[in-house]
Tab-separated table of C-alpha atoms in Angstrom:
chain	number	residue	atom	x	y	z
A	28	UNK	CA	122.678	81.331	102.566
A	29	UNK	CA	121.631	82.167	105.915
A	30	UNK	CA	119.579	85.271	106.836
A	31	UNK	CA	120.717	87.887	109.516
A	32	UNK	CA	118.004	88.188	112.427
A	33	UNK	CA	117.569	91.448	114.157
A	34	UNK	CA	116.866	91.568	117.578
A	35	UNK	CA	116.746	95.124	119.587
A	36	UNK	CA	116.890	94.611	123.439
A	37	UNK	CA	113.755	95.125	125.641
A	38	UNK	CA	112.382	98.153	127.345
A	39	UNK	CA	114.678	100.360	129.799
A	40	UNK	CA	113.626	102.802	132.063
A	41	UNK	CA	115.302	105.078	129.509
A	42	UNK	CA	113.805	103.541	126.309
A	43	UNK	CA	110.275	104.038	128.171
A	44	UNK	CA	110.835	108.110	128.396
A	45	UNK	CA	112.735	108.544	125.103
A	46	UNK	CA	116.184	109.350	126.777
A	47	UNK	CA	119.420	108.568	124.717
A	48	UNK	CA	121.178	105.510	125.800
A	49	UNK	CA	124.476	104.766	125.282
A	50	UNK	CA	127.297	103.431	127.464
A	51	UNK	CA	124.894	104.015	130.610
A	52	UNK	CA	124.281	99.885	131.046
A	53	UNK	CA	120.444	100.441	132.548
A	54	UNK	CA	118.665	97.154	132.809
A	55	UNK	CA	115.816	95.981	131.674
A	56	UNK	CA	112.534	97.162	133.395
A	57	UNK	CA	109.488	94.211	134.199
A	58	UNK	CA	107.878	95.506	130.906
A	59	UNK	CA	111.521	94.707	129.112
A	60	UNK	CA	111.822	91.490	130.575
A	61	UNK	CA	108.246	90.520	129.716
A	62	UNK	CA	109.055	91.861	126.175
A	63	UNK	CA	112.296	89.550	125.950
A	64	UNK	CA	110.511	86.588	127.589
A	65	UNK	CA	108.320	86.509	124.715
A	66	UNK	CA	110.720	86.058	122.058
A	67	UNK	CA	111.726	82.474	123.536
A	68	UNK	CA	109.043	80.510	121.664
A	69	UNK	CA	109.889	82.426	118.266
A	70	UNK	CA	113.777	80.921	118.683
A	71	UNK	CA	112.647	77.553	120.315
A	72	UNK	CA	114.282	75.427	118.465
A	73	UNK	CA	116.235	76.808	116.233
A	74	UNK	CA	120.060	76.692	115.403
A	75	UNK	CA	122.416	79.584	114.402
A	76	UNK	CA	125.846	79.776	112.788
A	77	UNK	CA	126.619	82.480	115.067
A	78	UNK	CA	124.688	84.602	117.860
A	79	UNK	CA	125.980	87.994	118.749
A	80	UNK	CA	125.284	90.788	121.495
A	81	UNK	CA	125.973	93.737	122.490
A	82	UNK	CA	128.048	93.859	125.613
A	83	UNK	CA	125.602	95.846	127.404
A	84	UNK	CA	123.401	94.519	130.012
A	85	UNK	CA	120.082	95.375	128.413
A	86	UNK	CA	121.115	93.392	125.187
A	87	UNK	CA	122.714	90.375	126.816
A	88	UNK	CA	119.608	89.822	129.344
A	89	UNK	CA	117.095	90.023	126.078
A	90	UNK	CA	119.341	87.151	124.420
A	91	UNK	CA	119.278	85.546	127.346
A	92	UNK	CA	115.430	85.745	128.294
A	93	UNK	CA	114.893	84.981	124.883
A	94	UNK	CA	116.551	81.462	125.452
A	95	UNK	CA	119.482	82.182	122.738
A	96	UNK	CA	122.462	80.020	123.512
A	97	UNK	CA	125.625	80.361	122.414
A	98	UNK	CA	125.944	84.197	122.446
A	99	UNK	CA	129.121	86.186	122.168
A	100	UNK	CA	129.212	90.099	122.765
A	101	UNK	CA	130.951	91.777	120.539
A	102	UNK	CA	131.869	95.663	121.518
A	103	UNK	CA	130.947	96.942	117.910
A	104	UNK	CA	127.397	96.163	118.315
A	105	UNK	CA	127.484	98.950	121.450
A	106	UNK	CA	124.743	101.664	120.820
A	107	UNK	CA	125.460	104.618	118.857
A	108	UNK	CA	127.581	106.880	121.398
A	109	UNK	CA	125.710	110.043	122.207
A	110	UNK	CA	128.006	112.048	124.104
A	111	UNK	CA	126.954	115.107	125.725
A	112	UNK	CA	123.499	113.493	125.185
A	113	UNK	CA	123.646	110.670	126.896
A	114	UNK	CA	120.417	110.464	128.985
A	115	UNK	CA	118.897	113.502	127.250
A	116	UNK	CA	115.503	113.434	125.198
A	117	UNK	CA	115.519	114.762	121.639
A	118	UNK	CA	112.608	116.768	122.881
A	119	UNK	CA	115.166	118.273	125.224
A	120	UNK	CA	117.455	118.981	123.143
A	121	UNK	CA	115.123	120.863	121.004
A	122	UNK	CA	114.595	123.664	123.053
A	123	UNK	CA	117.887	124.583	122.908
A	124	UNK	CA	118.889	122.959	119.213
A	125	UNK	CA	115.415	122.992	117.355
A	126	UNK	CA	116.521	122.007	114.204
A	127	UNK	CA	118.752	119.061	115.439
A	128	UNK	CA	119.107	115.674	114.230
A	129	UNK	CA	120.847	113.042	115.192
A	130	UNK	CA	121.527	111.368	111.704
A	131	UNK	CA	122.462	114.570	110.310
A	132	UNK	CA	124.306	116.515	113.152
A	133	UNK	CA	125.602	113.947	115.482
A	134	UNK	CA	126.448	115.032	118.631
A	135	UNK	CA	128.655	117.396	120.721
A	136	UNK	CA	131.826	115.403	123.100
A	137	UNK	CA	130.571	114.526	127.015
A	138	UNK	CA	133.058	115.741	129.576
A	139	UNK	CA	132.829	112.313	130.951
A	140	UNK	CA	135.397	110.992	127.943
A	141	UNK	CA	132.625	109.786	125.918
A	142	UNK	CA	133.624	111.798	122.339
A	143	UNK	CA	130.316	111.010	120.528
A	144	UNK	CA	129.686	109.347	117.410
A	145	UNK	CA	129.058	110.427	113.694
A	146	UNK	CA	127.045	108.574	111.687
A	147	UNK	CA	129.447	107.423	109.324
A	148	UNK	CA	131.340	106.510	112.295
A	149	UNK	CA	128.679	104.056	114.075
A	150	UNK	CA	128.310	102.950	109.940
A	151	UNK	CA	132.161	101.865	109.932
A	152	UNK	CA	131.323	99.760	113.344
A	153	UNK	CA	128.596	98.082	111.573
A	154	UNK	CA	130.276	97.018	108.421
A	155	UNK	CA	132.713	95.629	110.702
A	156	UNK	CA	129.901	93.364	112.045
A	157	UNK	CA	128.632	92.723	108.803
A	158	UNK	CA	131.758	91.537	107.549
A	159	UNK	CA	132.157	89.126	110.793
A	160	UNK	CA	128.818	88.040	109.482
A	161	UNK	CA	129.470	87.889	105.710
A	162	UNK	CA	131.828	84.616	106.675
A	163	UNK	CA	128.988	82.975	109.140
A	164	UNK	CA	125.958	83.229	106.928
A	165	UNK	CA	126.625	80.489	104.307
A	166	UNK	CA	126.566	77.870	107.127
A	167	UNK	CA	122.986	79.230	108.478
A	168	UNK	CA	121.000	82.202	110.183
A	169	UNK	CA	123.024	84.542	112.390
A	170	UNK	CA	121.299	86.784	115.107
A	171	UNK	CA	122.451	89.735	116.380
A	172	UNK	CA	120.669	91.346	120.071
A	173	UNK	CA	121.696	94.988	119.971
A	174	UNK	CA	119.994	98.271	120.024
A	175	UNK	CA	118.041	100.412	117.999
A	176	UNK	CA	120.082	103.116	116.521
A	177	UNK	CA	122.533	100.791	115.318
A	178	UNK	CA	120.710	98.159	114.107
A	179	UNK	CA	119.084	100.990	111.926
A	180	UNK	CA	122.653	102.007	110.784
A	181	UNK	CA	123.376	98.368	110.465
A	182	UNK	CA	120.397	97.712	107.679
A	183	UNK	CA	120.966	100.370	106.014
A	184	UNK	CA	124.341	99.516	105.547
A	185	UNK	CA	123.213	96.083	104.571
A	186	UNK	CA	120.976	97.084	102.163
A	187	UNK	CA	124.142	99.118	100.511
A	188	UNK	CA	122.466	102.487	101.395
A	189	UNK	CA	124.669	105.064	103.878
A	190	UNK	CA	124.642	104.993	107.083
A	191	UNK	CA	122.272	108.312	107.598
A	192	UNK	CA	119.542	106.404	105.894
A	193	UNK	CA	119.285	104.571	108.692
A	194	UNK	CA	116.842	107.234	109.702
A	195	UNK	CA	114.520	105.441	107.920
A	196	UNK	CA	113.631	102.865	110.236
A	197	UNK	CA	111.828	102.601	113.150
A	198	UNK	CA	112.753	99.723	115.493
A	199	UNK	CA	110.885	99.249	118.696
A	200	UNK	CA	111.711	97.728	122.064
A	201	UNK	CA	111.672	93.783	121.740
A	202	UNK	CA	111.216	93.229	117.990
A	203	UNK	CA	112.777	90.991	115.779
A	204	UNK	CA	113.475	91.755	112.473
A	205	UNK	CA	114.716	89.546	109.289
A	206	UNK	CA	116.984	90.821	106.421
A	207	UNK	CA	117.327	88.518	103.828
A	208	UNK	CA	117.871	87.901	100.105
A	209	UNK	CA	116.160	87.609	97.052
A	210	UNK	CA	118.103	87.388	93.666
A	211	UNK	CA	121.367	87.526	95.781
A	212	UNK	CA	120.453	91.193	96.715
A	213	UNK	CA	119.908	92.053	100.423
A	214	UNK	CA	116.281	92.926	101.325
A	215	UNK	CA	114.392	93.395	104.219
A	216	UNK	CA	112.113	89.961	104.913
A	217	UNK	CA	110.193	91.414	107.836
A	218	UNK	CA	110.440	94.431	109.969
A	219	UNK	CA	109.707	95.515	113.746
A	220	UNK	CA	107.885	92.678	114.433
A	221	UNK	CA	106.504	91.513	118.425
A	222	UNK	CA	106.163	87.743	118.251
């Protein structure tokens, strides 16, 4: 059995400031490139049963930098869709919402026909990757090169906790992360790492 590799996409000009990101397809900055470039000697070399990305640019330029071959996008593994928040900084969003949280509260419709996502919904986009996955991971690793919200949502729903717990991890820009098994139960192997 095959473990599933994490990979969140390198810095954005948006990433850098703390601005949601969504649909807007910003691309990666020097510092993002730099931070993708690095992962190529940490995949040298190695085979997957499947390789999957986001459709964004940010996401597919990381695989690529990272010399993964191979890749697919696949639309579920878009970032969490913000809405009316798109490009907005929780700290903005504070003065006007102070107790707001995004795993908790979601987030109000954008005018620009971008409805938002709940949690459970991003959760019910990630167990549809998982189960793509499930059928890949006897025949070796897969790797997934997404973003950080819903990778978080993703492990947590791999780990069989809900969606909101996601919350619990912190993923930074250009990290690889392993979940694994031990005793046929999903576990995290390693977590937010810079190779």
């Amino acid at each position: 059995m095959g473990d599933l590799i994490l990979v969140r996409h390198g810095e954005t000009e948006w990433t850098r400031t703390g601005q949601h990101t969504s649909w807007t397809d910003l691309p990666l900055t020097r510092h993002g490139e730099e931070e993708a470039k690095s992962l190529a000697p940490h995949f040298a070399g190695q085979t997957f049963a499947l390789a999957l990305t986001s459709p964004l640019e940010r996401a597919v330029r990381t695989a690529e930098l990272a010399g993964l071959t191979g890749t697919e996008t696949d639309p579920d593994l878009h970032e969490w869709d913000y809405g009316a928040y798109e490009g907005i900084a929780t700290v903005d969003i504070h003065r006007t919402r102070p107790e707001w949280v995004l795993w908790r509260d979601g987030v109000p419709p954008s005018p620009e026909g971008h409805p938002g996502e709940s949690a459970k919904e991003v959760g019910a986009r990630a167990d549809r990757v998982l189960s793509r996955v499930a059928a890949a991971l006897p025949d070796g690793d897969v790797v997934l090169v997404a973003h950080a919200h819903f990778l978080r949502v993703l492990t947590a729903r791999r780990l069989g906790l809900p969606p909101e717990a996601g919350r619990l991890f912190h993923l930074g820009t250009g990290t690889v992360s392993r979940l694994s098994t031990e005793h046929d139960w999903p576990v995290i192997a390693t977590w937010n790492e810079h190779v």
